[in-house]
Structure formats: structure tokens, C-alpha cells
Coordinates of C-alpha atoms in Angstrom, one line a residue:
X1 CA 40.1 14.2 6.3
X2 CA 39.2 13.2 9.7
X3 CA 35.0 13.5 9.4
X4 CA 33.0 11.0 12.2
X5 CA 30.1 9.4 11.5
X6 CA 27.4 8.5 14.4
X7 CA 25.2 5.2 13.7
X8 CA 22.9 6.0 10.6
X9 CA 19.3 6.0 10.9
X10 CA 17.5 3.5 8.4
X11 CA 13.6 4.2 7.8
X12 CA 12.3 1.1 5.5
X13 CA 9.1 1.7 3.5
X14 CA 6.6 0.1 5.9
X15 CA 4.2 -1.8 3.3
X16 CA 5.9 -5.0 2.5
X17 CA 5.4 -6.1 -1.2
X18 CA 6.0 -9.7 -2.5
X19 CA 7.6 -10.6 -5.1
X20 CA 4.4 -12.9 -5.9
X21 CA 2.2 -10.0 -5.9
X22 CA 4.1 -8.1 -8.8
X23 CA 4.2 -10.5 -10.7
X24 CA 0.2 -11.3 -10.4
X25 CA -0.3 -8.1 -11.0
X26 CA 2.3 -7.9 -14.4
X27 CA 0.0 -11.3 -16.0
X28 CA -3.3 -9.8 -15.2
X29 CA -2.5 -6.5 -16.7
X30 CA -0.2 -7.9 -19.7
X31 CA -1.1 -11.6 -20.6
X32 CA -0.2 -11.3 -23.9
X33 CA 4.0 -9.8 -23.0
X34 CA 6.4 -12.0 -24.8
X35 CA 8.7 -12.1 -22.1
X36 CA 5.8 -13.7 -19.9
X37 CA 6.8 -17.3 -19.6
X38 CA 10.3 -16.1 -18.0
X39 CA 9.3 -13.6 -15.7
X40 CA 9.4 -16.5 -12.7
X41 CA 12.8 -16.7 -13.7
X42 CA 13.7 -13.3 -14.0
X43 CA 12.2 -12.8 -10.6
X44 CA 14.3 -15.0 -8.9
X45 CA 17.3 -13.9 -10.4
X46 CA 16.7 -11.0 -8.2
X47 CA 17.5 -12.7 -5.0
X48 CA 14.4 -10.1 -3.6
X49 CA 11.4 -12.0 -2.7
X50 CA 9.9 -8.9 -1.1
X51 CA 10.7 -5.4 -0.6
X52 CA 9.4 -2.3 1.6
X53 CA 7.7 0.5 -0.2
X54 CA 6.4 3.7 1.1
X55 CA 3.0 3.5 -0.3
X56 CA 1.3 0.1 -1.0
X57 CA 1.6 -1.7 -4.3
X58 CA -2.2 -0.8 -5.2
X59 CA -1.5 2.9 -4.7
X60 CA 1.1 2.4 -7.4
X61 CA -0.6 -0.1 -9.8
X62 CA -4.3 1.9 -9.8
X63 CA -5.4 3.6 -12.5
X64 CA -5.7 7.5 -12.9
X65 CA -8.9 9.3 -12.1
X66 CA -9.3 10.2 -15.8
X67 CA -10.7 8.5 -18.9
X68 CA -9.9 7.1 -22.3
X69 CA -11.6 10.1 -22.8
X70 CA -9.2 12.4 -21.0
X71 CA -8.1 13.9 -24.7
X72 CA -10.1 15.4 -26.6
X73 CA -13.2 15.1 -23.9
X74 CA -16.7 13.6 -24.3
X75 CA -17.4 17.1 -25.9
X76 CA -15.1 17.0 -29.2
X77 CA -15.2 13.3 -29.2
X78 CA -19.0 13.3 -29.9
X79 CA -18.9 15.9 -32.3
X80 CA -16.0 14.1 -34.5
X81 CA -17.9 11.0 -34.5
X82 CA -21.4 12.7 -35.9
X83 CA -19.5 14.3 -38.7
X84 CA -18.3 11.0 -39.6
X85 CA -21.7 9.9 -40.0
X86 CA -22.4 7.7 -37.7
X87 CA -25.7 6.9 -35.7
X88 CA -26.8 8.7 -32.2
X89 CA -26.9 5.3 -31.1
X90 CA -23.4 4.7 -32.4
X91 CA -22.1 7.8 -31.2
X92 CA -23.3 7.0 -27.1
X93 CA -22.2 3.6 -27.8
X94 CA -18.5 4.6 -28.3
X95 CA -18.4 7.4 -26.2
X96 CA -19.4 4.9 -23.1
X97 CA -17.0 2.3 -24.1
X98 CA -14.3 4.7 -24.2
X99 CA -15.5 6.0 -20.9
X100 CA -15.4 2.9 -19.6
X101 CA -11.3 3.2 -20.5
X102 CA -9.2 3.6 -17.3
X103 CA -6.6 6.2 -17.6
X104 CA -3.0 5.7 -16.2
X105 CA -2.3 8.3 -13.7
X106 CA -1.3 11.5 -14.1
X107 CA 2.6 12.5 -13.1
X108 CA 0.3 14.5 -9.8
X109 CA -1.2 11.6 -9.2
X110 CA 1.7 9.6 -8.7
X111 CA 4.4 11.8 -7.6
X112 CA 1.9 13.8 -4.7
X113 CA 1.8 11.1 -2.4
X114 CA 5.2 9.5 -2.8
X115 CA 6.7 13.1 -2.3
X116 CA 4.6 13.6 1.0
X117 CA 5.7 9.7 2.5
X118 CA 9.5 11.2 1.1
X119 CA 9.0 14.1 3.6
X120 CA 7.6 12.2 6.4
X121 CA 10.1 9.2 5.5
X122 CA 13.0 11.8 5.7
X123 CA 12.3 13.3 8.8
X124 CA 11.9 10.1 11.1
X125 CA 14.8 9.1 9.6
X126 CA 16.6 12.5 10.4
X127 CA 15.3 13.0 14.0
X128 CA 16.4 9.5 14.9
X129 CA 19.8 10.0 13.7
X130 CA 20.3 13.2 15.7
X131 CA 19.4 11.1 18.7
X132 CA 21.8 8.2 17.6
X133 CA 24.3 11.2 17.5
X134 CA 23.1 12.8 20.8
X135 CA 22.1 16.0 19.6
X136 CA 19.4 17.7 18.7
X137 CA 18.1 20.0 15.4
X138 CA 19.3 22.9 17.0
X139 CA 22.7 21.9 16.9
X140 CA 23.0 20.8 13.3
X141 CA 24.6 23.7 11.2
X142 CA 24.3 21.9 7.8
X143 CA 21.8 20.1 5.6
X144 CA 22.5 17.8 2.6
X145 CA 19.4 16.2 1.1
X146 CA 18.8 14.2 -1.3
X147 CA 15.9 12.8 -3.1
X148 CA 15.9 11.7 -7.1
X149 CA 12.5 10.0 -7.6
X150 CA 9.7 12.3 -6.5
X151 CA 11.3 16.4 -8.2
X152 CA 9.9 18.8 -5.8
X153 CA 10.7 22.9 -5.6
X154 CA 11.3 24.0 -2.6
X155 CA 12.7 20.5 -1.8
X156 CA 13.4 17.8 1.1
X157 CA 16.3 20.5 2.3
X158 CA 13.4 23.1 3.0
X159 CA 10.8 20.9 4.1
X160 CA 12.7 19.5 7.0
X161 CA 14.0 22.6 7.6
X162 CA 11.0 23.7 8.7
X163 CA 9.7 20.4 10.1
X164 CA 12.9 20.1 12.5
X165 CA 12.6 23.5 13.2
X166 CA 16.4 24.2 12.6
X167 CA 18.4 27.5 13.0
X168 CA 17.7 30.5 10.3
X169 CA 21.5 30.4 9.5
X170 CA 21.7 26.5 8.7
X171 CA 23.5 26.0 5.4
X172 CA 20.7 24.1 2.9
X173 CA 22.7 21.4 0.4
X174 CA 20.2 19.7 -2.0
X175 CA 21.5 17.2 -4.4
X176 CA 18.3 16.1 -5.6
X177 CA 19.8 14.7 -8.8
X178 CA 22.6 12.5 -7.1
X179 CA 20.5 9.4 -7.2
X180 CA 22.4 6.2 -6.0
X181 CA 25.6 7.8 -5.5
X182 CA 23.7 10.0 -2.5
X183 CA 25.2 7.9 -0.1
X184 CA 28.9 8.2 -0.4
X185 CA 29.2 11.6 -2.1
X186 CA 27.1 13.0 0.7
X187 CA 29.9 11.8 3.0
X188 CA 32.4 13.0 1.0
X189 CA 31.3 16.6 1.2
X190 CA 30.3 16.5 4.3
X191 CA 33.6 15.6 5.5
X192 CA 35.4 18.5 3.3
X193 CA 32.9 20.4 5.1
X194 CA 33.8 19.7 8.6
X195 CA 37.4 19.6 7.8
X196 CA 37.2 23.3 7.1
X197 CA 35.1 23.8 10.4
X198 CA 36.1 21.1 12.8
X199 CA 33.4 22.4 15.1
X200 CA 30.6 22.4 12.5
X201 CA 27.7 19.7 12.3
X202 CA 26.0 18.1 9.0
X203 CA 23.4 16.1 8.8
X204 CA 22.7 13.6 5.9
X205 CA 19.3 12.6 5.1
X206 CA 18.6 10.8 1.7
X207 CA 15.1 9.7 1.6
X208 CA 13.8 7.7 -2.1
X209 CA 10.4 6.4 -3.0
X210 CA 11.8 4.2 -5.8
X211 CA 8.2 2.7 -6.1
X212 CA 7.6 6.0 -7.6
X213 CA 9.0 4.3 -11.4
X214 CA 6.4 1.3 -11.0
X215 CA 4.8 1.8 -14.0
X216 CA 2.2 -0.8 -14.7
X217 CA 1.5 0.0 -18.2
X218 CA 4.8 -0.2 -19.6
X219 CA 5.0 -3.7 -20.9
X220 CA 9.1 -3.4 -21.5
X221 CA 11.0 -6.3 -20.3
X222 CA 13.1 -3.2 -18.6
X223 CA 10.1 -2.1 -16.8
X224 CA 9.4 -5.7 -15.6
X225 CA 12.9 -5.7 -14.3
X226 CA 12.2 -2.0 -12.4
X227 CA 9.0 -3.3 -11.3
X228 CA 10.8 -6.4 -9.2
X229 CA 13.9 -4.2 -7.8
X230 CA 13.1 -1.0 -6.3
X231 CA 12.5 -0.1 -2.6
X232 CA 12.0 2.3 -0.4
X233 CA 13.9 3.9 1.9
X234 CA 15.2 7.2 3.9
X235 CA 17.9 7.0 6.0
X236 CA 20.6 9.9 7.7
X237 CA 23.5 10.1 9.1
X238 CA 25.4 13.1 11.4
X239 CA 28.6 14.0 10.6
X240 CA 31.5 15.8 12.7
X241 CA 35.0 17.4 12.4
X242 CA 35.5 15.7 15.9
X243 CA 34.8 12.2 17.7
X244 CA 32.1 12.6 19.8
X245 CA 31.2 9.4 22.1
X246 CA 28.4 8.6 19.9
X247 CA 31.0 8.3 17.0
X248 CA 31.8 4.6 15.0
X249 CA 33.4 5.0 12.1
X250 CA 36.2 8.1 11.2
X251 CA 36.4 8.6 7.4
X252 CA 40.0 9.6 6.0
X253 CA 39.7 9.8 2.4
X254 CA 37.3 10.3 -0.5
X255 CA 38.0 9.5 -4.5
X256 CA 35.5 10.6 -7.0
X257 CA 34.9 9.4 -11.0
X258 CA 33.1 9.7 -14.1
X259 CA 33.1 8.0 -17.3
X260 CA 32.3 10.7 -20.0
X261 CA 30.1 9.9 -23.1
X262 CA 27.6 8.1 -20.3
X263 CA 24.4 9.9 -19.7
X264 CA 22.2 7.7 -21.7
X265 CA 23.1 4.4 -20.4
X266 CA 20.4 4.5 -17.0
X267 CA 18.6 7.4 -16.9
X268 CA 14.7 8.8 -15.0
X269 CA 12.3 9.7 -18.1
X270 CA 9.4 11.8 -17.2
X271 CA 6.3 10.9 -19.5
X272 CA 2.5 11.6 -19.4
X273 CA 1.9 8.8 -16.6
X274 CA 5.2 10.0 -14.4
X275 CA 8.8 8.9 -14.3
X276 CA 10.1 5.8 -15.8
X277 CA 13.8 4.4 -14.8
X278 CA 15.5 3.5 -18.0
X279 CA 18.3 0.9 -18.1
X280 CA 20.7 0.0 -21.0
X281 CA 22.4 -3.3 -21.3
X282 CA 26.0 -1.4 -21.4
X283 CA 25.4 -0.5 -17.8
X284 CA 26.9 -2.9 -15.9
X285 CA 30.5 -2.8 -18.1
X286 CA 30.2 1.1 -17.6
X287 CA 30.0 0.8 -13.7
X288 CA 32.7 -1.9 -14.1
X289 CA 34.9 0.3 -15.6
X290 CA 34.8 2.6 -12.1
X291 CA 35.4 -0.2 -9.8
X292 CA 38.7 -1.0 -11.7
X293 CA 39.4 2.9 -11.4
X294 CA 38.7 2.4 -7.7
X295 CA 40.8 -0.5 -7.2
X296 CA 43.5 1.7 -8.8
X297 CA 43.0 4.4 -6.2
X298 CA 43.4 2.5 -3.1
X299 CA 46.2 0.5 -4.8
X300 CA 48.2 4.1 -5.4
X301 CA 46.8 5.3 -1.8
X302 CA 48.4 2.4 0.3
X303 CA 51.4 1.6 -1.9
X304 CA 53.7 3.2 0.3
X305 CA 52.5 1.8 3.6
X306 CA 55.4 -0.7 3.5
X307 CA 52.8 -3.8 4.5
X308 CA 50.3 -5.4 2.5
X309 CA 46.4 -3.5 2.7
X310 CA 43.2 -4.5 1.8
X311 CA 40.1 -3.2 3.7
X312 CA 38.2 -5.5 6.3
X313 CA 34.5 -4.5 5.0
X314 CA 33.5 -3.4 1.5
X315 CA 30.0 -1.3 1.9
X316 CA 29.6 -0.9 -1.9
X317 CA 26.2 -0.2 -4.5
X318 CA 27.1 -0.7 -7.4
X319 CA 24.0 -1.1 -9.0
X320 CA 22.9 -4.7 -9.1
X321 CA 24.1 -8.4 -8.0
X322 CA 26.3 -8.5 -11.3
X323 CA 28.6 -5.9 -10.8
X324 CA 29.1 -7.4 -7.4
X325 CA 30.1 -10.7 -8.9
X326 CA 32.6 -8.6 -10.8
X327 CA 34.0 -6.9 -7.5
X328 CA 34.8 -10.1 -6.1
X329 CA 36.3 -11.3 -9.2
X330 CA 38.7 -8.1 -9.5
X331 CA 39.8 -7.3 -5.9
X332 CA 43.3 -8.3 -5.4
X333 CA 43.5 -12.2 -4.8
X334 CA 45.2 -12.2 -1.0
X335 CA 42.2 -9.9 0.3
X336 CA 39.6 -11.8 2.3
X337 CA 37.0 -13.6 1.2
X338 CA 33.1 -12.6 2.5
X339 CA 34.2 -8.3 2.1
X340 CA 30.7 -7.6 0.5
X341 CA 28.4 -9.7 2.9
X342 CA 26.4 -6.5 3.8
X343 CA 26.4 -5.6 0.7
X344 CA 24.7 -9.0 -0.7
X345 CA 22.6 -9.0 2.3
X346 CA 20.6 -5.3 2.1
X347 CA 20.1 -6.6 -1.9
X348 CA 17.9 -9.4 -0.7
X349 CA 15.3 -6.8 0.2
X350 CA 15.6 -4.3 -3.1
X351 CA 17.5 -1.9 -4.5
X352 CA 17.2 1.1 -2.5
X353 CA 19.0 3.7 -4.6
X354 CA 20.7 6.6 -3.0
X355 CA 19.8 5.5 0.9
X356 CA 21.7 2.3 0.0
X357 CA 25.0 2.9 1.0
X358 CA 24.1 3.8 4.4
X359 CA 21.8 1.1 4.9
X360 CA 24.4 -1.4 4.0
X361 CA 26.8 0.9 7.0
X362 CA 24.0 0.4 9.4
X363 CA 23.8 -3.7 8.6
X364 CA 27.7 -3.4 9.2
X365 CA 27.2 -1.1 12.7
X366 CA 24.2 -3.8 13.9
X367 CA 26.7 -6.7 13.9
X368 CA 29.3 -5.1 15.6
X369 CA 33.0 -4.0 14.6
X370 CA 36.4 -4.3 15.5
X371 CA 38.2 -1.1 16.4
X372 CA 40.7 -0.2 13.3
X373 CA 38.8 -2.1 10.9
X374 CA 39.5 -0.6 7.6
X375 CA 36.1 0.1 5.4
X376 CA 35.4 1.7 2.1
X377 CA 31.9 2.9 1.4
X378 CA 32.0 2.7 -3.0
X379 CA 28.6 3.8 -4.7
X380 CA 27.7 4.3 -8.6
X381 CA 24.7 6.1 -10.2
X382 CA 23.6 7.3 -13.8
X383 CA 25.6 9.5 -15.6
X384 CA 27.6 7.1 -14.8
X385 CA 29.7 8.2 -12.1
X386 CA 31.5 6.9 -8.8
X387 CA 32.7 8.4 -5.5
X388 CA 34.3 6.0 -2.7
X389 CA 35.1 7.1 0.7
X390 CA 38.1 5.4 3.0
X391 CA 38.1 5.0 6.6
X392 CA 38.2 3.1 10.1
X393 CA 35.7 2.0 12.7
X394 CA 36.4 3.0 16.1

């Protein structure tokens, strides 16, 4: 495959939320939720005790500029309740009290200023990877975006387009709808990209406002769970057909899977206050199911090597603490203990979706690594499918 990576440039959502202050917010807005008396534990299940978001947590838990009155109006309202036969009096009475209703916020509401952070976000992130690469925008040839929580047409690929001020004949590669598997399926087309133009340039910028699916008036225990996880990131990478001296880590080989019959299991769900992030229990035993498949793949790619393999760093989202319990309990038994450090360590500070992957590369880069140690980047992401990429540090 031979694609090269420069050192990744990780963005974090500057407005540091506690854990303490979500969950402040969840009793004051739902004291009567079953699941109350366990949410301290359910927090710190989480290992996150706070996480970066975009936009700050009151932006996301204030109400909409609208009404209890939003539908049908004041107007229609009045004139159902005096054909009912009640009082003038009565009629103000209710009409103020359901006046004095805060509305959630509308899908604009939410979505228009988490989309404009996602664009400024993506384009620090992208101009600071150029200079970790030592280029600069007028040297980048493609574009691969992606961005799941905030849907906007024309998209991230345009917008920072025009805000790097890149070359007419750039080719644009949105893959809005990638989600968490952003990081390492980006990488794997952009290396089938420079392998069929050594010469060529892409640069990968994945920017999510996860806070985007804090929805304060959903009183599910799945939306508690949401609420607690998600942060906020952009990160981007550049990627060549040819080492340049800025280049770490050479990627040699990509896998990709899917599990068919899965599109319901953790899915986005627009509704009338904006997008909600639905999770199923089977989750977790679905993503499981790829990181066996995985396993299987390197096992069949090194088994002619004629020495025992295993990698030296495992840069993997899989979704959750759980499945990485699960990696560690599957991987061969002579590999190395301590392979998903990095991995454990970016989860301490949220779940950052699609930018995860390379976040977790950058945490690897920071501390330093041996020349020829062998890595594989493994992601999952609803639908429910997996792509893994294979390669060295340099």
C-alpha cells in the first residue's frame, strides 16, 4: 500500500464539562427518573470525569426560544378554549401558564451553532496538520471530510475548501455519514488514493460536535448514558504516496467489514428538538463479532511470515470500555500485555466518535515510537461496520 502519515492534528472542544455538572443538570430537570438513584454509578462506570465540548453545556441544555404554545399558537389556542365554555378569566389564565412553558429547541437551534464551531473546529485542525506535514493548502490535491452530528449541504468538504483557499481542481471526498469509523476508513482510501498517484496529497479532516445529541428532555436511561459519553473533537491528518521527512508512521494494509441485518442496533434519530444517538443493548456483541473477524485477518495476513507476529500498539475505537475488555480477552495469548493503553487513555476524556482514531495516533506519536513498531488503527461505527488499517512507525 505504502501511504505516509504526518503527525495528526488534534483540536479538543475547548469548554470543559464535568461529569458533576451533567449530572446536576439530569436531577434538576428529571427528579422523578427511575433510573435516578444509579446515575452516580453509571457515571463512574464511564471512567470520564470531564470531557471537551465545542459549545458549553448551557448552550446545549437551554431551552428553545418557543413556547408551550409553539402549536397551535396563542391565536387557536384561545379560540378552542372559548368554545369549550370556559371563562375570559379562565381562558388568559391558561393561555399564560402555557406561555410560561419553555419549549425544547428547535433542530436550527441546536444544529446552527454546533455546525459553525464544526467548521471553525475543522479548519484549525486542518491548517495545523498541513504545517505538521510541512505543506501548505496549495499543495493538497484531495479532501476527505467527515462530519456525522451536525448534516449540512454544501458540507465541511466545501466549507474548508473555501476557507483554506485550496486549488479549483482539488478532488472533494465527503463521508458525512461514516460516523466513528471516520478515522480508519479515511486512511484506508486515502492510501488507495495515493497508491494510484504516488505524487498526490490528501488531507483528512474529521471534525464531530457529539454534544450536538445532548438532549436534556429525553429522560431514557440511553440518553443519560449519551449525555455522560460524548465529546468533541476535530482532528486531520496529511497523507502521501511517499515519505516525506515530516512522515511517522507508513501504512501497508487495510481490511474492511460489515455485519448485515445491523442498522438498527446504534443509530442518529432526527426528531422535533434535533438528533438523538440511539443505542441497543446487542451493540456491543455486534462490534464483537468484527474484532474476531479482525483477528482473523491479521492471523491469515502474517501466517506465512515464518516467525511469530503480533503488533506493538493497538490504536482501536470500538465503541465503549466493554468491547475493549473483550479485545484484550481475545487477542492471541503470547501478544504483549498494555497494546491498548492509548486507547484506554483518550476514553478517560469521552467518546469522541469519528476523530477518535486519530486522536488515540496522536497520544501514540506524543510519547514517542520505536522505528518498525508494528501498529493497527481498528475502528467500528453503526451500521455496524469495521475497517482496520496495518502498518509501521518510522
Amino acid at each position: 500500500m505504502g501511504a505516509y502519515l504526518s503527525p495528526p492534528a488534534v483540536v479538543q472542544g475547548e469548554h470543559a464539562v464535568q461529569t458533576g455538572e451533567i449530572l446536576a443538570e439530569v436531577r434538576s430537570r428529571q427528579p422523578q427518573a427511575p433510573w435516578l438513584p444509579r446515575i452516580d454509578g453509571i457515571a463512574a462506570s464511564t471512567g470520564i470525569r470531564s470531557r471537551g465540548w465545542m459549545l458549553p453545556l448551557e448552550t446545549a441544555a437551554a431551552p428553545g426560544s418557543g413556547t408551550g404554545l409553539r402549536t397551535p399558537g396563542a391565536g387557536p389556542a384561545r379560540a378552542a378554549l372559548a368554545r369549550t365554555g370556559f371563562t375570559d378569566h379562565e381562558v388568559n389564565r391558561a393561555i399564560a401558564a402555557l406561555e410560561a412553558v419553555p419549549a425544547p429547541q428547535t433542530i436550527q437551534e441546536r444544529t446552527a451553532p454546533a455546525w459553525a464551531a464544526v467548521q471553525t473546529y475543522g479548519e484549525g485542525a486542518a491548517r495545523e496538520a498541513l504545517r505538521n506535514a510541512g505543506l501548505d493548502p496549495a499543495d493538497v490535491d484531495c479532501l476527505i471530510t467527515s462530519h456525522s452530528t451536525t448534516p449540512a449541504l454544501p458540507g465541511l468538504d466545501l466549507s474548508l475548501f473555501n476557507r483554506l483557499s485550496l486549488r479549483g481542481d482539488v478532488l472533494l471526498l465527503p463521508a458525512t455519514q461514516w460516523a466513528c469509523i471516520a478515522g480508519t476508513r479515511s486512511l484506508a482510501l486515502a492510501a488507495q488514493l495515493v497508491a494510484a498517484d504516488p505524487g498526490r496529497v490528501v488531507l483528512v479532516v474529521i471534525s464531530e460536535a457529539l454534544s450536538t445529541t445532548y438532549q436534556p428532555a429525553d429522560d431514557t436511561l440511553e440518553s443519560l448514558i449519551v449525555r455522560l459519553l460524548f465529546a468533541d473533537t476535530a482532528v486531520a491528518v496529511v497523507v502521501t504516496g511517499r515519505p516525506r521527512p515530516e512522515s511517522v508512521l507508513r501504512l501497508d494494509a487495510a481490511w474492511h467489514h460489515t455485519l448485515p441485518g445491523t442498522m438498527d442496533l446504534h443509530r442518529l434519530d432526527t426528531r422535533d428538538d434535533g438528533t438523538h444517538f440511539v443505542m441497543d443493548r446487542r451493540g456491543p456483541r455486534a462490534v464483537q463479532e468484527t474484532v474476531a473477524a479482525m483477528w482473523e485477518w491479521l492471523r491469515l495476513r502474517h501466517q506465512g511470515d515464518g516467525h511469530p507476529w503480533h503488533p506493538d500498539l493497538l490504536l482501536a475505537h470500538p465503541g465503549g470500555t466493554r468491547v475493549l475488555e473483550y479485545m484484550e480477552q481475545t487477542m492471541p495469548a503470547d501478544w504483549p500485555e498494555g497494546l491498548l493503553a492509548y486507547s484506554r487513555d483518550s476514553y478517560t476524556t469521552g467518546n469522541r466518535g469519528g476523530a477518535a482514531v486519530l486522536d488515540i495516533l496522536r497520544r501514540a506519536h506524543d510519547a514517542g515510537q520505536k522505528s518498525g513498531s508494528r501498529t493497527v488503527l481498528y475502528a467500528a461505527a453503526p451500521g455496524l461496520t469495521a475497517t482496520a488499517v496495518e502498518g509501521e512507525w518510522l
